[in-house]
Amino acid sequence: KLEIEQLRVWPAQLLQELLGPVRAHARARGVRLRVKIDGALPETIEADPTRLRQLVTKLLEGAIDSATKGTIVFHIGAVTSSGACELVFSIERKDLEALGDVQASWLGIWGSPDEAGGLLPFTLARSLCRLLGGRLEIRHDTLVGDTIVMQLPVTPCEALQPSDRNRASTPPNSPSRAERALCGARLLLAEDSP
């Protein structure tokens, strides 16, 4: 059974770390990636950083891989109400050649979220999102394009004491410059004996 961790996460840092390799992937595919932060993100939250990183990365990579050309717009925002917080991610595909063509859309590539036997990437992402207590859907509009919307409830960490503010701006275990330079690097390991 998959265990979900609840750790202190700095959303801005997590997004910065995962967007480096995703931007490189988009450039290699000839797809433009635009990132928009809608409003203020909480400074720190309690969440499962590994699962959050996996989910957002796989959705962005899937969007990039399904686009023949054009632009992917990634929106990140937070909705807070009565102490509860929900991170909202949306990924829009602005592929003018595919508009109106369901077979070229994410629905055609990943399977409709309403179909019982939806294709594997979307089905796995939706299952992981549900394990995290969230919702994931694909919206198709022949005039606007496709949009993946993911909403994840998170727990904002309590306000920091004034003496902790400097420490909070740099997360603990922050990667070194050398580690950040290797972010997104791939390693091929070949074994010549069984």
PDB file of C-alpha atoms in Angstrom:
ATOM      1  CA  LYS A   1       0.000   0.000   0.000  1.00  0.00           C
ATOM      2  CA  LEU A   2       1.179   3.485  -0.883  1.00  0.00           C
ATOM      3  CA  GLU A   3       2.003   5.575   2.178  1.00  0.00           C
ATOM      4  CA  ILE A   4       1.406   9.299   2.061  1.00  0.00           C
ATOM      5  CA  GLU A   5       3.844  11.480   4.038  1.00  0.00           C
ATOM      6  CA  GLN A   6       2.983  14.790   5.646  1.00  0.00           C
ATOM      7  CA  LEU A   7       6.132  16.910   5.634  1.00  0.00           C
ATOM      8  CA  ARG A   8       6.841  20.627   5.625  1.00  0.00           C
ATOM      9  CA  VAL A   9       7.080  21.740   1.990  1.00  0.00           C
ATOM     10  CA  TRP A  10       8.050  25.067   0.455  1.00  0.00           C
ATOM     11  CA  PRO A  11       5.794  25.181  -2.643  1.00  0.00           C
ATOM     12  CA  ALA A  12       7.859  27.847  -4.434  1.00  0.00           C
ATOM     13  CA  GLN A  13      11.058  25.807  -4.071  1.00  0.00           C
ATOM     14  CA  LEU A  14       9.369  22.555  -5.072  1.00  0.00           C
ATOM     15  CA  LEU A  15       7.986  24.194  -8.231  1.00  0.00           C
ATOM     16  CA  GLN A  16      11.349  25.759  -9.061  1.00  0.00           C
ATOM     17  CA  GLU A  17      13.078  22.361  -8.755  1.00  0.00           C
ATOM     18  CA  LEU A  18      10.613  20.490 -10.949  1.00  0.00           C
ATOM     19  CA  LEU A  19      10.205  23.204 -13.592  1.00  0.00           C
ATOM     20  CA  GLY A  20      13.894  23.182 -14.618  1.00  0.00           C
ATOM     21  CA  PRO A  21      13.822  19.699 -16.176  1.00  0.00           C
ATOM     22  CA  VAL A  22      10.270  20.208 -17.479  1.00  0.00           C
ATOM     23  CA  ARG A  23      11.314  23.412 -19.307  1.00  0.00           C
ATOM     24  CA  ALA A  24      14.248  21.535 -20.876  1.00  0.00           C
ATOM     25  CA  HIS A  25      11.856  18.781 -21.983  1.00  0.00           C
ATOM     26  CA  ALA A  26       9.515  21.373 -23.527  1.00  0.00           C
ATOM     27  CA  ARG A  27      12.370  23.065 -25.412  1.00  0.00           C
ATOM     28  CA  ALA A  28      13.548  19.704 -26.763  1.00  0.00           C
ATOM     29  CA  ARG A  29      10.021  19.003 -28.069  1.00  0.00           C
ATOM     30  CA  GLY A  30       9.633  22.477 -29.590  1.00  0.00           C
ATOM     31  CA  VAL A  31       6.815  23.384 -27.200  1.00  0.00           C
ATOM     32  CA  ARG A  32       6.645  26.707 -25.391  1.00  0.00           C
ATOM     33  CA  LEU A  33       5.969  26.477 -21.626  1.00  0.00           C
ATOM     34  CA  ARG A  34       4.546  29.515 -19.828  1.00  0.00           C
ATOM     35  CA  VAL A  35       4.170  29.514 -16.042  1.00  0.00           C
ATOM     36  CA  LYS A  36       1.723  31.818 -14.257  1.00  0.00           C
ATOM     37  CA  ILE A  37       1.345  32.076 -10.504  1.00  0.00           C
ATOM     38  CA  ASP A  38      -2.195  33.178  -9.754  1.00  0.00           C
ATOM     39  CA  GLY A  39      -2.053  35.008  -6.439  1.00  0.00           C
ATOM     40  CA  ALA A  40       0.139  34.212  -3.481  1.00  0.00           C
ATOM     41  CA  LEU A  41       1.157  30.672  -2.594  1.00  0.00           C
ATOM     42  CA  PRO A  42       1.483  29.767   1.084  1.00  0.00           C
ATOM     43  CA  GLU A  43       5.112  30.002   2.202  1.00  0.00           C
ATOM     44  CA  THR A  44       5.024  26.519   3.703  1.00  0.00           C
ATOM     45  CA  ILE A  45       2.518  23.693   3.672  1.00  0.00           C
ATOM     46  CA  GLU A  46       2.278  20.176   5.012  1.00  0.00           C
ATOM     47  CA  ALA A  47       2.080  17.741   2.112  1.00  0.00           C
ATOM     48  CA  ASP A  48       3.799  14.768   0.525  1.00  0.00           C
ATOM     49  CA  PRO A  49       6.570  16.425  -1.521  1.00  0.00           C
ATOM     50  CA  THR A  50       7.495  13.267  -3.437  1.00  0.00           C
ATOM     51  CA  ARG A  51       3.941  12.523  -4.580  1.00  0.00           C
ATOM     52  CA  LEU A  52       3.233  16.197  -5.338  1.00  0.00           C
ATOM     53  CA  ARG A  53       6.412  16.441  -7.441  1.00  0.00           C
ATOM     54  CA  GLN A  54       5.595  13.170  -9.276  1.00  0.00           C
ATOM     55  CA  LEU A  55       2.048  14.213 -10.015  1.00  0.00           C
ATOM     56  CA  VAL A  56       2.798  17.704 -11.333  1.00  0.00           C
ATOM     57  CA  THR A  57       5.838  16.541 -13.329  1.00  0.00           C
ATOM     58  CA  LYS A  58       3.983  13.658 -15.002  1.00  0.00           C
ATOM     59  CA  LEU A  59       1.011  15.854 -15.899  1.00  0.00           C
ATOM     60  CA  LEU A  60       3.256  18.551 -17.387  1.00  0.00           C
ATOM     61  CA  GLU A  61       5.380  16.023 -19.286  1.00  0.00           C
ATOM     62  CA  GLY A  62       2.228  14.338 -20.616  1.00  0.00           C
ATOM     63  CA  ALA A  63       0.890  17.696 -21.782  1.00  0.00           C
ATOM     64  CA  ILE A  64       4.180  18.521 -23.496  1.00  0.00           C
ATOM     65  CA  ASP A  65       4.438  15.083 -25.119  1.00  0.00           C
ATOM     66  CA  SER A  66       0.886  15.318 -26.474  1.00  0.00           C
ATOM     67  CA  ALA A  67       1.412  18.747 -28.052  1.00  0.00           C
ATOM     68  CA  THR A  68       2.648  18.777 -31.639  1.00  0.00           C
ATOM     69  CA  LYS A  69       3.610  22.420 -31.278  1.00  0.00           C
ATOM     70  CA  GLY A  70       2.178  25.485 -29.616  1.00  0.00           C
ATOM     71  CA  THR A  71       2.131  26.543 -26.002  1.00  0.00           C
ATOM     72  CA  ILE A  72       1.467  24.883 -22.666  1.00  0.00           C
ATOM     73  CA  VAL A  73       0.300  27.335 -19.980  1.00  0.00           C
ATOM     74  CA  PHE A  74       0.791  26.132 -16.404  1.00  0.00           C
ATOM     75  CA  HIS A  75      -1.197  28.050 -13.759  1.00  0.00           C
ATOM     76  CA  ILE A  76      -0.531  27.590 -10.041  1.00  0.00           C
ATOM     77  CA  GLY A  77      -2.631  29.147  -7.334  1.00  0.00           C
ATOM     78  CA  ALA A  78      -3.980  28.653  -3.854  1.00  0.00           C
ATOM     79  CA  VAL A  79      -7.480  29.070  -2.495  1.00  0.00           C
ATOM     80  CA  THR A  80      -7.737  29.601   1.259  1.00  0.00           C
ATOM     81  CA  SER A  81     -10.997  29.624   3.165  1.00  0.00           C
ATOM     82  CA  SER A  82     -11.588  29.280   6.920  1.00  0.00           C
ATOM     83  CA  GLY A  83      -8.049  28.016   7.506  1.00  0.00           C
ATOM     84  CA  ALA A  84      -8.318  25.315   4.826  1.00  0.00           C
ATOM     85  CA  CYS A  85      -6.059  25.606   1.793  1.00  0.00           C
ATOM     86  CA  GLU A  86      -6.246  24.045  -1.624  1.00  0.00           C
ATOM     87  CA  LEU A  87      -3.528  24.243  -4.268  1.00  0.00           C
ATOM     88  CA  VAL A  88      -4.999  24.600  -7.742  1.00  0.00           C
ATOM     89  CA  PHE A  89      -2.997  23.639 -10.810  1.00  0.00           C
ATOM     90  CA  SER A  90      -4.217  23.982 -14.363  1.00  0.00           C
ATOM     91  CA  ILE A  91      -2.426  23.022 -17.540  1.00  0.00           C
ATOM     92  CA  GLU A  92      -3.790  24.488 -20.769  1.00  0.00           C
ATOM     93  CA  ARG A  93      -2.736  23.324 -24.184  1.00  0.00           C
ATOM     94  CA  LYS A  94      -2.841  26.029 -26.825  1.00  0.00           C
ATOM     95  CA  ASP A  95      -2.230  23.907 -29.920  1.00  0.00           C
ATOM     96  CA  LEU A  96      -4.099  25.705 -32.679  1.00  0.00           C
ATOM     97  CA  GLU A  97      -3.841  22.823 -35.158  1.00  0.00           C
ATOM     98  CA  ALA A  98      -5.497  20.395 -32.719  1.00  0.00           C
ATOM     99  CA  LEU A  99      -8.431  22.564 -31.636  1.00  0.00           C
ATOM    100  CA  GLY A 100     -11.662  20.762 -32.350  1.00  0.00           C
ATOM    101  CA  ASP A 101      -9.889  17.468 -33.066  1.00  0.00           C
ATOM    102  CA  VAL A 102     -10.698  15.170 -30.149  1.00  0.00           C
ATOM    103  CA  GLN A 103      -8.297  12.501 -31.432  1.00  0.00           C
ATOM    104  CA  ALA A 104      -5.431  15.014 -31.197  1.00  0.00           C
ATOM    105  CA  SER A 105      -6.580  16.249 -27.799  1.00  0.00           C
ATOM    106  CA  TRP A 106      -5.578  14.921 -24.391  1.00  0.00           C
ATOM    107  CA  LEU A 107      -8.915  13.171 -24.331  1.00  0.00           C
ATOM    108  CA  GLY A 108      -7.943  11.230 -27.440  1.00  0.00           C
ATOM    109  CA  ILE A 109      -4.414  10.510 -26.209  1.00  0.00           C
ATOM    110  CA  TRP A 110      -5.131   9.711 -22.548  1.00  0.00           C
ATOM    111  CA  GLY A 111      -8.720   8.505 -22.764  1.00  0.00           C
ATOM    112  CA  SER A 112     -11.745  10.341 -21.469  1.00  0.00           C
ATOM    113  CA  PRO A 113     -11.946  10.651 -17.666  1.00  0.00           C
ATOM    114  CA  ASP A 114     -15.524   9.363 -18.001  1.00  0.00           C
ATOM    115  CA  GLU A 115     -14.530   6.133 -19.739  1.00  0.00           C
ATOM    116  CA  ALA A 116     -14.160   3.121 -17.463  1.00  0.00           C
ATOM    117  CA  GLY A 117     -10.987   2.002 -19.217  1.00  0.00           C
ATOM    118  CA  GLY A 118      -9.198   5.342 -19.490  1.00  0.00           C
ATOM    119  CA  LEU A 119      -5.597   5.104 -20.631  1.00  0.00           C
ATOM    120  CA  LEU A 120      -2.870   4.511 -18.080  1.00  0.00           C
ATOM    121  CA  PRO A 121      -1.189   7.939 -17.554  1.00  0.00           C
ATOM    122  CA  PHE A 122      -4.407   9.782 -16.742  1.00  0.00           C
ATOM    123  CA  THR A 123      -5.839   6.890 -14.726  1.00  0.00           C
ATOM    124  CA  LEU A 124      -2.682   6.660 -12.591  1.00  0.00           C
ATOM    125  CA  ALA A 125      -2.496  10.425 -12.109  1.00  0.00           C
ATOM    126  CA  ARG A 126      -6.155  10.600 -11.121  1.00  0.00           C
ATOM    127  CA  SER A 127      -5.719   7.710  -8.648  1.00  0.00           C
ATOM    128  CA  LEU A 128      -2.686   9.371  -7.046  1.00  0.00           C
ATOM    129  CA  CYS A 129      -4.536  12.680  -6.880  1.00  0.00           C
ATOM    130  CA  ARG A 130      -7.448  10.962  -5.107  1.00  0.00           C
ATOM    131  CA  LEU A 131      -5.052   9.326  -2.620  1.00  0.00           C
ATOM    132  CA  LEU A 132      -3.842  12.840  -1.788  1.00  0.00           C
ATOM    133  CA  GLY A 133      -7.466  13.889  -1.249  1.00  0.00           C
ATOM    134  CA  GLY A 134      -7.707  15.903  -4.447  1.00  0.00           C
ATOM    135  CA  ARG A 135      -9.546  16.005  -7.761  1.00  0.00           C
ATOM    136  CA  LEU A 136      -8.246  15.792 -11.315  1.00  0.00           C
ATOM    137  CA  GLU A 137     -10.174  16.353 -14.527  1.00  0.00           C
ATOM    138  CA  ILE A 138      -9.654  17.134 -18.190  1.00  0.00           C
ATOM    139  CA  ARG A 139     -11.836  19.781 -19.795  1.00  0.00           C
ATOM    140  CA  HIS A 140     -12.080  19.897 -23.581  1.00  0.00           C
ATOM    141  CA  ASP A 141     -13.262  23.014 -25.389  1.00  0.00           C
ATOM    142  CA  THR A 142     -13.129  23.173 -29.181  1.00  0.00           C
ATOM    143  CA  LEU A 143     -12.679  26.954 -29.072  1.00  0.00           C
ATOM    144  CA  VAL A 144     -10.152  27.283 -26.256  1.00  0.00           C
ATOM    145  CA  GLY A 145      -8.284  23.967 -26.143  1.00  0.00           C
ATOM    146  CA  ASP A 146      -7.771  21.353 -23.474  1.00  0.00           C
ATOM    147  CA  THR A 147      -7.245  22.073 -19.790  1.00  0.00           C
ATOM    148  CA  ILE A 148      -6.175  19.694 -17.038  1.00  0.00           C
ATOM    149  CA  VAL A 149      -7.347  20.941 -13.636  1.00  0.00           C
ATOM    150  CA  MET A 150      -6.007  19.500 -10.394  1.00  0.00           C
ATOM    151  CA  GLN A 151      -7.108  20.626  -6.942  1.00  0.00           C
ATOM    152  CA  LEU A 152      -5.208  19.342  -3.888  1.00  0.00           C
ATOM    153  CA  PRO A 153      -6.058  20.121  -0.274  1.00  0.00           C
ATOM    154  CA  VAL A 154      -2.966  20.975   1.779  1.00  0.00           C
ATOM    155  CA  THR A 155      -2.383  22.097   5.338  1.00  0.00           C
ATOM    156  CA  PRO A 156      -0.701  25.505   5.655  1.00  0.00           C
ATOM    157  CA  CYS A 157       1.995  25.509   8.337  1.00  0.00           C
ATOM    158  CA  GLU A 158       1.384  27.837  11.240  1.00  0.00           C
ATOM    159  CA  ALA A 159       2.828  31.313  10.988  1.00  0.00           C
ATOM    160  CA  LEU A 160       6.501  31.401  11.822  1.00  0.00           C
ATOM    161  CA  GLN A 161       7.879  33.269  14.789  1.00  0.00           C
ATOM    162  CA  PRO A 162       9.828  36.433  13.841  1.00  0.00           C
ATOM    163  CA  SER A 163      13.121  34.753  14.841  1.00  0.00           C
ATOM    164  CA  ASP A 164      12.422  31.938  12.340  1.00  0.00           C
ATOM    165  CA  ARG A 165      11.720  34.131   9.295  1.00  0.00           C
ATOM    166  CA  ASN A 166      15.288  34.190   7.962  1.00  0.00           C
ATOM    167  CA  ARG A 167      15.555  30.436   8.318  1.00  0.00           C
ATOM    168  CA  ALA A 168      12.199  29.929   6.606  1.00  0.00           C
ATOM    169  CA  SER A 169      13.176  31.836   3.496  1.00  0.00           C
ATOM    170  CA  THR A 170      15.819  29.178   2.809  1.00  0.00           C
ATOM    171  CA  PRO A 171      14.337  25.739   3.342  1.00  0.00           C
ATOM    172  CA  PRO A 172      16.323  23.200   5.310  1.00  0.00           C
ATOM    173  CA  ASN A 173      18.251  20.749   3.167  1.00  0.00           C
ATOM    174  CA  SER A 174      18.163  23.252   0.313  1.00  0.00           C
ATOM    175  CA  PRO A 175      20.172  21.835  -2.605  1.00  0.00           C
ATOM    176  CA  SER A 176      23.638  23.223  -3.206  1.00  0.00           C
ATOM    177  CA  ARG A 177      24.551  25.022  -6.427  1.00  0.00           C
ATOM    178  CA  ALA A 178      26.197  21.821  -7.733  1.00  0.00           C
ATOM    179  CA  GLU A 179      23.085  19.775  -6.890  1.00  0.00           C
ATOM    180  CA  ARG A 180      20.843  22.314  -8.650  1.00  0.00           C
ATOM    181  CA  ALA A 181      23.109  22.145 -11.732  1.00  0.00           C
ATOM    182  CA  LEU A 182      22.520  18.380 -11.874  1.00  0.00           C
ATOM    183  CA  CYS A 183      18.756  18.725 -11.468  1.00  0.00           C
ATOM    184  CA  GLY A 184      17.082  16.929 -14.355  1.00  0.00           C
ATOM    185  CA  ALA A 185      20.255  15.138 -15.442  1.00  0.00           C
ATOM    186  CA  ARG A 186      19.749  11.579 -16.563  1.00  0.00           C
ATOM    187  CA  LEU A 187      21.999   8.627 -15.880  1.00  0.00           C
ATOM    188  CA  LEU A 188      22.092   5.469 -17.953  1.00  0.00           C
ATOM    189  CA  LEU A 189      23.217   2.455 -15.967  1.00  0.00           C
ATOM    190  CA  ALA A 190      24.034  -0.640 -17.979  1.00  0.00           C
ATOM    191  CA  GLU A 191      24.719  -3.953 -16.306  1.00  0.00           C
ATOM    192  CA  ASP A 192      26.521  -6.589 -18.335  1.00  0.00           C
ATOM    193  CA  SER A 193      25.814  -9.547 -16.079  1.00  0.00           C
ATOM    194  CA  PRO A 194      22.402 -10.897 -14.964  1.00  0.00           C
TER     195      PRO A 194
END
